[in-house]
Amino acid sequence: MIKIWLKGLSGLGSVLVAGLAVADELNMRPGVTEISREVYDLHMLIFWICVAIGVVVFGVIFWSLIHHRKSAGHEAAQFHESTRLEIGWTLVPTLILIAMAYPATKTLVQMYDTGGEDMTVEVRGYQWKWQYKYLDEDLNSTFDFFSNLATPRDEISNRAAKGEHYLLEVDNALRIPTNRKVRFLLTSEDVIHAWWVPDFGIKRDAIPGILNELWAIVPEPGVYRGQCTELCGKDHGFMPVVVQAMPEAEYDAWYAEQVTAAEQRKEALSKTFTAEELMAEGEAVYNTFCASCHMPNGKGVPPVFPALDGSAIATGPLEDHLDIIINGKAGSAMQAFGKQLDAAQIAAVTHYERHAWSNNTGDMVQPRDVIAQMSSEQ
Amino acid sequence: MSEVVVAHHDDHHDHGPDKGLARWLFTTNHKDIGTLYLWFSFTMFLIGGVMALIIRTELFQPGLQFIDPAFFNQMTTNHGLIMVFGAIMPAFVGLANWLVPMMVGAPDMALPRMNNLSFWILPFAFAMLISTLFMEGGGPNFGWTFYAPLSTTYAPDTVTYFIFGVHLMGASSIMGSINIIATILNMRAPGMTLMKMPLFVWTWLITAYLLLAVMPVLAGAVTMMLFDIHFGTSFFNAAGGGDPVMFQHIFWFFGHPEVYIMILPAFGIVSQIIPTFARKPLFGYDSMVYATASIAFLSFIVWAHHMFTVGMPLAGQLFFMYSTMLIAVPTGVKVFNWTATMWRGSMTFETPMLFAIAFVILFTIGGFSGLMLAITPVDYQYHDTYFVVAHFHYVLVPGALFSIIAAVYYWLPKWCGRMYDESLGKLHFWLSFIGVNVTFFPQHFSGLAGMPRRIPDYALQFADFNMVSSIGAFIFGFSQVFFLYVLIKTIRSGEPATDRVWEGAHGLEWTLPSPAPYHSFTTPPNVTDAEAHS
């Protein structure tokens, strides 16, 4: 009997060793920051404590199952209490727990060591994308951008082969410098989301009306991928988090470029665009911000997400059309894009919706029309 | 089952059951109501199971194959709601109805008319909930935890039906628990003192108080939702000065005791079954009672461990981490006591015992992952991943559900007077045991590798384990259809059962004939040391 038991154990052992070979798929990754490594060590410590307790308890149970069976001729003993045992198996686990609580508390206190940051990024959750705002010392936004899923629809619907980073790739990754303490301020525009970068060992909810705080110092350049981890509606599974950590000099150059580009975009607001320019820019904006609900062909998903192709609003008066894009529709998933897009983008996408598919209103929408409408509302 | 009970109603001077549908509609008999609860919960279990299989079918491979993400969210939400409120909870109430009067030596439940009402509310509540799936805009899609504002400002219009459904379920649970408390406290036979009661009765007494304490809190939460949605209040709406996090505090103040509502009666069942088949008294009866009470108390002060990522202050995180870790102590005591009960016994392994032993081992594994989840800094990595899904399915499926199945095999001969087929029962056990582990064990790995829960499609590195998990789910699902076959076969054509049924069984219910008479004890039985804990 015992031989079979030992055989079973060694079999289990070899499975475990084979398992460790593919540990990447099996276990938490240690990550790249000091915090994430500490978290990983803590995880392994608790895991092995559980394994040890499990071996003892399950060992006793299996010993008993094998030896104390009626078919093996075992007579039942009739003992049924022991105060000493009860006190023992209350005290010993308590001591083990205290031993676990000490390192856990230490790590947690370290994670809460906020302040002294070199820079701050605001992370804002939207259904279903992230917005990253780079804040200056007074916490005003210097520039910002949206980070959308970049996986083509054809891959999701199995019409094309899936790429290496399927569902974990975005159009614009959040860029941060290595070796600087970056503070993340998290909030949300609509429902609760959660922002998670496993390799940094950090995860926090992005909650409307509340500002949460996280920080990380990333020592190694690289691209780090995570996902939204709080159910946030239809496309919860399609809003990845991608962070690119860049060497400091490279980051500083990129940052300067972005500041210049933001100024140029401001100038675009006073420009007059041609119909072709509006259609091209409008289509790009539409596919990024509108197509996930209203569909690339403008047919929507009635009744939840109405069609735009032939709709009364997209073919009706311009003011009403602009109004719903700028202010959204209360009580529905239609967001107020006046907060997300600049006037040039709103003009282009409005123009696009009025001239795409079977729509053809024949008018032109310029940034100044949008600005006029927005200021008349105030 | 009906014909069997009808056949025996002549044994008694009292009136027997009515005939036909009226018997089930108007019954005030604890056994009839227990039967209704059990069949209802089995029906819900199959419906919730179909939803689980739809989920696992979509997750079999990466990419969107069968259903769209919006419907996927409705499936996860309704699977959770139906399994928690429709399958597990009513099954335990059904077992309490059947067993508590027989175990304490009473003729029936204390409040028989309310008993009828508390059951008959349920079919309406769930008909309302499930019907939303066929309405415009679809059913609830915000997760069984229905966090605001996804469940308020951004919810489909049908959320109002969901709210009324939850109210009805709550009312039913409250009535059920009042009835159980009244029966246990007032209807015990002379000599059946509290510390002589079977552990199943003890755990249900404590569970009933938990239900009374927290179901009104749930009702409060959904009422606030109703007001936010229809009457312009802003309890959970940040734009109106409300707080979405407050919703989570209220929900989990209900939700964590709810977790124990679903497991304490399971502890009771296992504490009945293991001594029977070990032919040895339960080890540490007193400490089992005290451990159950401590778990119940602790369950009220750990709720925010579900919310470690909402951004509580450090002191709050530490408090909830420590209090959560503390729950491991009384839970451990229970596992050690069951182990000590088996130790040096004279064990046989009939189907109920197999399910009970699997319960002890697999529930302990769920307990280990629970302990890991309690450690706040590491929880940040586990939170809302498949590691959590694996954890709570380990405590709910081979935990709560296995205990219910064990109870059905164990007491079914007493209920219907017929024995189940032992080899079919064992086959059912092994299929379920393999199915449950193949389904849920790999989910630990995908969670640790970083797969979030509640997503209809996933990155490629999670593909292998999801495929394994889906295969396991189908094995498990179809083995429960097989269970239905075993049950029907037993009720229609099982061998007649003896009154004692099991060689090592002790307790008042085994002193009654099999099947048990329509009214359990019309005169109080003599509570001897052989039948009660002494």
PDB file of N, CA and C in Angstrom, chain A residues 25-26 28 43 46 63-64 68-70 74 76-80 86 89 97 104-105 112 156 158 163 166 190-192 196 198 203-205 208 212 227 229-231 233-234 236 303, chain B residues 63-64 69 73 136 142-143 154 238 248 279-281 284 287 309-310 312 317 322 325 336-337 342-347 375 377 380-384 445 448 452 454 457 460 465 503:
ATOM      1  N   GLU A  25       3.163  30.481 -17.839  1.00  0.00           N
ATOM      2  CA  GLU A  25       1.724  30.351 -18.024  1.00  0.00           C
ATOM      3  C   GLU A  25       1.026  29.977 -16.724  1.00  0.00           C
ATOM      4  N   LEU A  26       1.824  29.503 -15.744  1.00  0.00           N
ATOM      5  CA  LEU A  26       1.236  28.919 -14.544  1.00  0.00           C
ATOM      6  C   LEU A  26       1.217  29.858 -13.361  1.00  0.00           C
ATOM      7  N   MET A  28       2.263  33.763 -11.291  1.00  0.00           N
ATOM      8  CA  MET A  28       2.390  35.198 -11.361  1.00  0.00           C
ATOM      9  C   MET A  28       3.787  35.543 -11.878  1.00  0.00           C
ATOM     10  N   HIS A  43       3.801  36.367  -2.409  1.00  0.00           N
ATOM     11  CA  HIS A  43       2.895  35.389  -3.016  1.00  0.00           C
ATOM     12  C   HIS A  43       3.481  33.979  -2.894  1.00  0.00           C
ATOM     13  N   ILE A  46       3.456  32.720   0.835  1.00  0.00           N
ATOM     14  CA  ILE A  46       2.149  32.245   1.294  1.00  0.00           C
ATOM     15  C   ILE A  46       1.785  30.944   0.601  1.00  0.00           C
ATOM     16  N   TRP A  63      -3.831   9.117   4.965  1.00  0.00           N
ATOM     17  CA  TRP A  63      -3.378   8.007   5.817  1.00  0.00           C
ATOM     18  C   TRP A  63      -4.593   7.323   6.441  1.00  0.00           C
ATOM     19  N   SER A  64      -5.466   8.186   6.954  1.00  0.00           N
ATOM     20  CA  SER A  64      -6.660   7.686   7.619  1.00  0.00           C
ATOM     21  C   SER A  64      -7.569   6.947   6.622  1.00  0.00           C
ATOM     22  N   HIS A  68      -7.729   3.420   8.054  1.00  0.00           N
ATOM     23  CA  HIS A  68      -8.839   3.326   9.010  1.00  0.00           C
ATOM     24  C   HIS A  68     -10.152   3.041   8.297  1.00  0.00           C
ATOM     25  N   ARG A  69     -10.102   2.033   7.428  1.00  0.00           N
ATOM     26  CA  ARG A  69     -11.336   1.696   6.722  1.00  0.00           C
ATOM     27  C   ARG A  69     -11.861   0.370   7.237  1.00  0.00           C
ATOM     28  N   LYS A  70     -13.161   0.248   7.137  1.00  0.00           N
ATOM     29  CA  LYS A  70     -13.794  -0.961   7.650  1.00  0.00           C
ATOM     30  C   LYS A  70     -13.297  -2.179   6.871  1.00  0.00           C
ATOM     31  N   HIS A  74     -10.452  -2.268  10.283  1.00  0.00           N
ATOM     32  CA  HIS A  74     -10.181  -1.363  11.396  1.00  0.00           C
ATOM     33  C   HIS A  74     -11.431  -1.142  12.238  1.00  0.00           C
ATOM     34  N   ALA A  76     -13.569   1.003  14.957  1.00  0.00           N
ATOM     35  CA  ALA A  76     -13.640   2.429  15.260  1.00  0.00           C
ATOM     36  C   ALA A  76     -13.288   2.691  16.715  1.00  0.00           C
ATOM     37  N   ALA A  77     -12.375   3.661  16.933  1.00  0.00           N
ATOM     38  CA  ALA A  77     -12.156   4.157  18.287  1.00  0.00           C
ATOM     39  C   ALA A  77     -13.353   5.037  18.638  1.00  0.00           C
ATOM     40  N   GLN A  78     -13.536   5.362  19.915  1.00  0.00           N
ATOM     41  CA  GLN A  78     -14.714   6.163  20.253  1.00  0.00           C
ATOM     42  C   GLN A  78     -14.357   7.499  20.892  1.00  0.00           C
ATOM     43  N   PHE A  79     -13.087   7.930  20.788  1.00  0.00           N
ATOM     44  CA  PHE A  79     -12.739   9.245  21.373  1.00  0.00           C
ATOM     45  C   PHE A  79     -13.443  10.338  20.584  1.00  0.00           C
ATOM     46  N   HIS A  80     -13.798  11.422  21.268  1.00  0.00           N
ATOM     47  CA  HIS A  80     -14.461  12.488  20.516  1.00  0.00           C
ATOM     48  C   HIS A  80     -14.176  13.880  21.034  1.00  0.00           C
ATOM     49  N   GLU A  86      -7.597  20.920  20.677  1.00  0.00           N
ATOM     50  CA  GLU A  86      -8.347  22.081  20.179  1.00  0.00           C
ATOM     51  C   GLU A  86      -7.564  23.371  20.404  1.00  0.00           C
ATOM     52  N   TRP A  89      -4.578  23.394  17.882  1.00  0.00           N
ATOM     53  CA  TRP A  89      -4.819  23.759  16.486  1.00  0.00           C
ATOM     54  C   TRP A  89      -5.587  25.061  16.330  1.00  0.00           C
ATOM     55  N   LEU A  97      -0.306  32.762  11.071  1.00  0.00           N
ATOM     56  CA  LEU A  97      -0.918  33.952  10.467  1.00  0.00           C
ATOM     57  C   LEU A  97      -0.158  35.210  10.847  1.00  0.00           C
ATOM     58  N   ALA A 104       3.596  41.038   5.063  1.00  0.00           N
ATOM     59  CA  ALA A 104       2.521  41.632   4.256  1.00  0.00           C
ATOM     60  C   ALA A 104       2.330  43.092   4.637  1.00  0.00           C
ATOM     61  N   THR A 105       2.344  43.360   5.941  1.00  0.00           N
ATOM     62  CA  THR A 105       2.170  44.739   6.403  1.00  0.00           C
ATOM     63  C   THR A 105       3.322  45.608   5.906  1.00  0.00           C
ATOM     64  N   TYR A 112       2.192  52.217   0.060  1.00  0.00           N
ATOM     65  CA  TYR A 112       1.476  53.460   0.380  1.00  0.00           C
ATOM     66  C   TYR A 112       2.431  54.637   0.541  1.00  0.00           C
ATOM     67  N   ILE A 156     -10.610  39.680 -34.032  1.00  0.00           N
ATOM     68  CA  ILE A 156     -11.545  39.331 -32.961  1.00  0.00           C
ATOM     69  C   ILE A 156     -12.634  38.405 -33.494  1.00  0.00           C
ATOM     70  N   ASN A 158     -12.371  36.357 -35.867  1.00  0.00           N
ATOM     71  CA  ASN A 158     -11.759  35.153 -36.443  1.00  0.00           C
ATOM     72  C   ASN A 158     -11.693  35.159 -37.969  1.00  0.00           C
ATOM     73  N   GLY A 163      -2.685  38.229 -33.869  1.00  0.00           N
ATOM     74  CA  GLY A 163      -1.294  38.643 -33.689  1.00  0.00           C
ATOM     75  C   GLY A 163      -0.765  38.258 -32.315  1.00  0.00           C
ATOM     76  N   TYR A 166      -2.509  39.981 -29.288  1.00  0.00           N
ATOM     77  CA  TYR A 166      -3.967  40.009 -29.460  1.00  0.00           C
ATOM     78  C   TYR A 166      -4.661  40.526 -28.205  1.00  0.00           C
ATOM     79  N   ASP A 190     -17.209  57.683 -16.463  1.00  0.00           N
ATOM     80  CA  ASP A 190     -18.551  57.091 -16.503  1.00  0.00           C
ATOM     81  C   ASP A 190     -18.744  56.044 -15.399  1.00  0.00           C
ATOM     82  N   VAL A 191     -18.399  54.777 -15.679  1.00  0.00           N
ATOM     83  CA  VAL A 191     -18.565  53.720 -14.675  1.00  0.00           C
ATOM     84  C   VAL A 191     -17.203  53.422 -14.046  1.00  0.00           C
ATOM     85  N   ILE A 192     -17.171  52.442 -13.148  1.00  0.00           N
ATOM     86  CA  ILE A 192     -15.899  52.107 -12.500  1.00  0.00           C
ATOM     87  C   ILE A 192     -15.072  51.209 -13.426  1.00  0.00           C
ATOM     88  N   TRP A 196      -4.597  48.243 -14.354  1.00  0.00           N
ATOM     89  CA  TRP A 196      -3.681  47.227 -13.824  1.00  0.00           C
ATOM     90  C   TRP A 196      -2.500  47.024 -14.751  1.00  0.00           C
ATOM     91  N   PRO A 198       0.373  44.387 -14.424  1.00  0.00           N
ATOM     92  CA  PRO A 198       0.878  43.284 -13.596  1.00  0.00           C
ATOM     93  C   PRO A 198       2.377  43.386 -13.322  1.00  0.00           C
ATOM     94  N   LYS A 203      -2.497  47.884  -9.098  1.00  0.00           N
ATOM     95  CA  LYS A 203      -3.851  47.846  -9.651  1.00  0.00           C
ATOM     96  C   LYS A 203      -4.728  48.723  -8.761  1.00  0.00           C
ATOM     97  N   ARG A 204      -5.543  49.566  -9.382  1.00  0.00           N
ATOM     98  CA  ARG A 204      -6.432  50.409  -8.573  1.00  0.00           C
ATOM     99  C   ARG A 204      -7.667  50.717  -9.406  1.00  0.00           C
ATOM    100  N   ASP A 205      -8.795  50.879  -8.722  1.00  0.00           N
ATOM    101  CA  ASP A 205     -10.031  51.211  -9.422  1.00  0.00           C
ATOM    102  C   ASP A 205     -10.019  52.666  -9.863  1.00  0.00           C
ATOM    103  N   PRO A 208     -15.658  57.166 -10.840  1.00  0.00           N
ATOM    104  CA  PRO A 208     -16.132  58.528 -11.113  1.00  0.00           C
ATOM    105  C   PRO A 208     -16.270  59.311  -9.805  1.00  0.00           C
ATOM    106  N   ASN A 212      -7.932  58.328  -7.216  1.00  0.00           N
ATOM    107  CA  ASN A 212      -7.075  57.342  -6.552  1.00  0.00           C
ATOM    108  C   ASN A 212      -5.638  57.530  -6.987  1.00  0.00           C
ATOM    109  N   GLN A 227      -4.710  44.919 -18.381  1.00  0.00           N
ATOM    110  CA  GLN A 227      -6.077  45.089 -18.871  1.00  0.00           C
ATOM    111  C   GLN A 227      -6.926  45.796 -17.828  1.00  0.00           C
ATOM    112  N   THR A 229      -9.678  45.696 -15.221  1.00  0.00           N
ATOM    113  CA  THR A 229     -10.086  44.530 -14.441  1.00  0.00           C
ATOM    114  C   THR A 229     -11.359  44.763 -13.648  1.00  0.00           C
ATOM    115  N   GLU A 230     -12.113  45.801 -13.962  1.00  0.00           N
ATOM    116  CA  GLU A 230     -13.415  45.928 -13.296  1.00  0.00           C
ATOM    117  C   GLU A 230     -14.477  45.950 -14.382  1.00  0.00           C
ATOM    118  N   LEU A 231     -15.470  45.068 -14.263  1.00  0.00           N
ATOM    119  CA  LEU A 231     -16.523  44.987 -15.272  1.00  0.00           C
ATOM    120  C   LEU A 231     -17.090  46.373 -15.529  1.00  0.00           C
ATOM    121  N   GLY A 233     -19.016  47.156 -18.569  1.00  0.00           N
ATOM    122  CA  GLY A 233     -19.981  47.185 -19.660  1.00  0.00           C
ATOM    123  C   GLY A 233     -19.538  46.318 -20.817  1.00  0.00           C
ATOM    124  N   LYS A 234     -20.168  46.553 -21.972  1.00  0.00           N
ATOM    125  CA  LYS A 234     -20.032  45.681 -23.132  1.00  0.00           C
ATOM    126  C   LYS A 234     -18.571  45.356 -23.494  1.00  0.00           C
ATOM    127  N   HIS A 236     -15.746  45.654 -21.861  1.00  0.00           N
ATOM    128  CA  HIS A 236     -14.815  45.539 -20.736  1.00  0.00           C
ATOM    129  C   HIS A 236     -13.576  44.719 -21.112  1.00  0.00           C
ATOM    130  N   PRO A 303     -31.951  47.813 -30.585  1.00  0.00           N
ATOM    131  CA  PRO A 303     -32.358  49.171 -30.196  1.00  0.00           C
ATOM    132  C   PRO A 303     -31.377  49.849 -29.247  1.00  0.00           C
TER     133      PRO A 303
ATOM    134  N   GLY B  63     -11.102  34.796 -29.384  1.00  0.00           N
ATOM    135  CA  GLY B  63     -11.928  35.304 -30.473  1.00  0.00           C
ATOM    136  C   GLY B  63     -13.391  35.239 -30.056  1.00  0.00           C
ATOM    137  N   LEU B  64     -14.231  35.984 -30.793  1.00  0.00           N
ATOM    138  CA  LEU B  64     -15.666  35.929 -30.507  1.00  0.00           C
ATOM    139  C   LEU B  64     -16.295  34.957 -31.483  1.00  0.00           C
ATOM    140  N   PRO B  69     -20.408  40.325 -26.873  1.00  0.00           N
ATOM    141  CA  PRO B  69     -20.012  40.681 -25.511  1.00  0.00           C
ATOM    142  C   PRO B  69     -21.182  41.115 -24.632  1.00  0.00           C
ATOM    143  N   ASN B  73     -22.103  39.319 -21.023  1.00  0.00           N
ATOM    144  CA  ASN B  73     -22.248  39.943 -19.704  1.00  0.00           C
ATOM    145  C   ASN B  73     -23.562  39.547 -19.040  1.00  0.00           C
ATOM    146  N   GLU B 136     -36.587  43.953 -24.417  1.00  0.00           N
ATOM    147  CA  GLU B 136     -35.781  44.883 -25.181  1.00  0.00           C
ATOM    148  C   GLU B 136     -34.661  45.434 -24.291  1.00  0.00           C
ATOM    149  N   PHE B 142     -24.606  43.601 -15.359  1.00  0.00           N
ATOM    150  CA  PHE B 142     -23.605  44.352 -14.592  1.00  0.00           C
ATOM    151  C   PHE B 142     -22.909  43.480 -13.559  1.00  0.00           C
ATOM    152  N   GLY B 143     -22.938  42.172 -13.741  1.00  0.00           N
ATOM    153  CA  GLY B 143     -22.291  41.287 -12.773  1.00  0.00           C
ATOM    154  C   GLY B 143     -23.224  41.007 -11.606  1.00  0.00           C
ATOM    155  N   TYR B 154     -26.103  53.485 -15.943  1.00  0.00           N
ATOM    156  CA  TYR B 154     -25.744  52.847 -17.208  1.00  0.00           C
ATOM    157  C   TYR B 154     -26.432  51.501 -17.418  1.00  0.00           C
ATOM    158  N   ALA B 238     -21.825  60.118  -8.460  1.00  0.00           N
ATOM    159  CA  ALA B 238     -20.838  61.106  -8.038  1.00  0.00           C
ATOM    160  C   ALA B 238     -21.217  62.500  -8.521  1.00  0.00           C
ATOM    161  N   GLN B 248     -20.547  49.739  -2.808  1.00  0.00           N
ATOM    162  CA  GLN B 248     -19.780  48.513  -2.579  1.00  0.00           C
ATOM    163  C   GLN B 248     -19.712  48.175  -1.095  1.00  0.00           C
ATOM    164  N   ARG B 279     -18.196   5.761  11.608  1.00  0.00           N
ATOM    165  CA  ARG B 279     -18.701   4.975  12.745  1.00  0.00           C
ATOM    166  C   ARG B 279     -18.063   5.428  14.043  1.00  0.00           C
ATOM    167  N   LYS B 280     -18.032   6.737  14.206  1.00  0.00           N
ATOM    168  CA  LYS B 280     -17.300   7.318  15.322  1.00  0.00           C
ATOM    169  C   LYS B 280     -17.937   8.671  15.577  1.00  0.00           C
ATOM    170  N   PRO B 281     -18.110   9.085  16.862  1.00  0.00           N
ATOM    171  CA  PRO B 281     -18.787  10.369  17.095  1.00  0.00           C
ATOM    172  C   PRO B 281     -17.976  11.531  16.527  1.00  0.00           C
ATOM    173  N   GLY B 284     -14.933  16.922  18.711  1.00  0.00           N
ATOM    174  CA  GLY B 284     -14.979  18.339  19.081  1.00  0.00           C
ATOM    175  C   GLY B 284     -16.293  19.028  18.776  1.00  0.00           C
ATOM    176  N   SER B 287     -16.454  22.595  20.081  1.00  0.00           N
ATOM    177  CA  SER B 287     -15.618  23.551  19.362  1.00  0.00           C
ATOM    178  C   SER B 287     -16.171  23.799  17.964  1.00  0.00           C
ATOM    179  N   THR B 309      -8.988  47.223  -3.809  1.00  0.00           N
ATOM    180  CA  THR B 309      -8.479  48.117  -4.859  1.00  0.00           C
ATOM    181  C   THR B 309      -9.278  49.412  -5.005  1.00  0.00           C
ATOM    182  N   VAL B 310     -10.262  49.674  -4.114  1.00  0.00           N
ATOM    183  CA  VAL B 310     -11.032  50.919  -4.302  1.00  0.00           C
ATOM    184  C   VAL B 310     -10.283  52.134  -3.789  1.00  0.00           C
ATOM    185  N   MET B 312      -8.863  52.459  -0.283  1.00  0.00           N
ATOM    186  CA  MET B 312      -9.083  52.782   1.132  1.00  0.00           C
ATOM    187  C   MET B 312      -7.775  53.266   1.742  1.00  0.00           C
ATOM    188  N   GLN B 317      -7.096  49.205   5.098  1.00  0.00           N
ATOM    189  CA  GLN B 317      -6.582  48.005   4.416  1.00  0.00           C
ATOM    190  C   GLN B 317      -6.052  47.011   5.443  1.00  0.00           C
ATOM    191  N   TYR B 322      -6.153  41.904   8.424  1.00  0.00           N
ATOM    192  CA  TYR B 322      -5.982  41.110   9.640  1.00  0.00           C
ATOM    193  C   TYR B 322      -7.267  40.341   9.980  1.00  0.00           C
ATOM    194  N   MET B 325      -7.715  37.385   7.699  1.00  0.00           N
ATOM    195  CA  MET B 325      -6.798  36.278   7.980  1.00  0.00           C
ATOM    196  C   MET B 325      -7.287  35.485   9.194  1.00  0.00           C
ATOM    197  N   PHE B 336      -9.785  20.482  10.955  1.00  0.00           N
ATOM    198  CA  PHE B 336      -9.047  19.575  11.855  1.00  0.00           C
ATOM    199  C   PHE B 336     -10.011  18.633  12.574  1.00  0.00           C
ATOM    200  N   ASN B 337     -11.165  19.153  12.983  1.00  0.00           N
ATOM    201  CA  ASN B 337     -12.135  18.301  13.681  1.00  0.00           C
ATOM    202  C   ASN B 337     -12.663  17.189  12.769  1.00  0.00           C
ATOM    203  N   MET B 342     -12.431  11.324  11.310  1.00  0.00           N
ATOM    204  CA  MET B 342     -12.126  10.182  10.445  1.00  0.00           C
ATOM    205  C   MET B 342     -11.002   9.335  11.040  1.00  0.00           C
ATOM    206  N   TRP B 343     -10.101   9.984  11.763  1.00  0.00           N
ATOM    207  CA  TRP B 343      -8.904   9.323  12.287  1.00  0.00           C
ATOM    208  C   TRP B 343      -9.302   8.163  13.207  1.00  0.00           C
ATOM    209  N   ARG B 344      -8.789   7.012  12.917  1.00  0.00           N
ATOM    210  CA  ARG B 344      -9.022   5.781  13.671  1.00  0.00           C
ATOM    211  C   ARG B 344     -10.516   5.409  13.714  1.00  0.00           C
ATOM    212  N   GLY B 345     -11.236   5.814  12.678  1.00  0.00           N
ATOM    213  CA  GLY B 345     -12.611   5.342  12.560  1.00  0.00           C
ATOM    214  C   GLY B 345     -12.631   3.999  11.846  1.00  0.00           C
ATOM    215  N   SER B 346     -13.841   3.609  11.463  1.00  0.00           N
ATOM    216  CA  SER B 346     -13.973   2.383  10.686  1.00  0.00           C
ATOM    217  C   SER B 346     -14.776   2.772   9.447  1.00  0.00           C
ATOM    218  N   MET B 347     -14.036   3.314   8.456  1.00  0.00           N
ATOM    219  CA  MET B 347     -14.714   4.034   7.381  1.00  0.00           C
ATOM    220  C   MET B 347     -15.195   3.149   6.252  1.00  0.00           C
ATOM    221  N   ILE B 375      -4.201  38.522   1.755  1.00  0.00           N
ATOM    222  CA  ILE B 375      -2.975  39.306   1.911  1.00  0.00           C
ATOM    223  C   ILE B 375      -3.033  40.492   0.947  1.00  0.00           C
ATOM    224  N   PRO B 377      -1.356  43.223  -0.179  1.00  0.00           N
ATOM    225  CA  PRO B 377      -0.459  43.597  -1.280  1.00  0.00           C
ATOM    226  C   PRO B 377      -0.479  42.581  -2.426  1.00  0.00           C
ATOM    227  N   TYR B 380      -3.728  42.723  -4.735  1.00  0.00           N
ATOM    228  CA  TYR B 380      -3.752  43.640  -5.888  1.00  0.00           C
ATOM    229  C   TYR B 380      -3.502  42.881  -7.183  1.00  0.00           C
ATOM    230  N   GLN B 381      -2.662  41.851  -7.121  1.00  0.00           N
ATOM    231  CA  GLN B 381      -2.388  41.070  -8.329  1.00  0.00           C
ATOM    232  C   GLN B 381      -3.507  40.066  -8.622  1.00  0.00           C
ATOM    233  N   TYR B 382      -4.134  39.533  -7.576  1.00  0.00           N
ATOM    234  CA  TYR B 382      -5.179  38.522  -7.785  1.00  0.00           C
ATOM    235  C   TYR B 382      -6.536  39.154  -8.115  1.00  0.00           C
ATOM    236  N   HIS B 383      -6.767  40.351  -7.570  1.00  0.00           N
ATOM    237  CA  HIS B 383      -8.105  40.937  -7.576  1.00  0.00           C
ATOM    238  C   HIS B 383      -8.735  40.954  -8.973  1.00  0.00           C
ATOM    239  N   ASP B 384      -9.987  40.474  -9.049  1.00  0.00           N
ATOM    240  CA  ASP B 384     -10.744  40.477 -10.311  1.00  0.00           C
ATOM    241  C   ASP B 384     -10.051  39.708 -11.437  1.00  0.00           C
ATOM    242  N   PHE B 445      -4.356  29.055 -12.609  1.00  0.00           N
ATOM    243  CA  PHE B 445      -3.192  29.395 -13.441  1.00  0.00           C
ATOM    244  C   PHE B 445      -3.499  30.586 -14.346  1.00  0.00           C
ATOM    245  N   LEU B 448      -3.417  33.719 -12.269  1.00  0.00           N
ATOM    246  CA  LEU B 448      -2.072  34.177 -11.888  1.00  0.00           C
ATOM    247  C   LEU B 448      -1.332  34.724 -13.098  1.00  0.00           C
ATOM    248  N   PRO B 452      -8.141  38.662 -16.589  1.00  0.00           N
ATOM    249  CA  PRO B 452      -9.217  39.255 -15.805  1.00  0.00           C
ATOM    250  C   PRO B 452     -10.491  38.417 -15.908  1.00  0.00           C
ATOM    251  N   ARG B 454     -14.740  37.991 -16.140  1.00  0.00           N
ATOM    252  CA  ARG B 454     -15.844  38.661 -16.833  1.00  0.00           C
ATOM    253  C   ARG B 454     -15.452  39.246 -18.182  1.00  0.00           C
ATOM    254  N   ASP B 457     -13.459  37.450 -24.263  1.00  0.00           N
ATOM    255  CA  ASP B 457     -12.387  37.092 -25.185  1.00  0.00           C
ATOM    256  C   ASP B 457     -11.084  37.408 -24.465  1.00  0.00           C
ATOM    257  N   LEU B 460      -3.792  35.504 -26.105  1.00  0.00           N
ATOM    258  CA  LEU B 460      -3.478  34.138 -26.546  1.00  0.00           C
ATOM    259  C   LEU B 460      -2.809  33.277 -25.493  1.00  0.00           C
ATOM    260  N   PHE B 465      -5.394  26.900 -20.983  1.00  0.00           N
ATOM    261  CA  PHE B 465      -6.131  26.605 -19.756  1.00  0.00           C
ATOM    262  C   PHE B 465      -7.626  26.840 -19.927  1.00  0.00           C
ATOM    263  N   GLU B 503     -25.606   2.073   8.663  1.00  0.00           N
ATOM    264  CA  GLU B 503     -25.179   1.352   9.860  1.00  0.00           C
ATOM    265  C   GLU B 503     -24.808   2.294  11.001  1.00  0.00           C
TER     266      GLU B 503
END
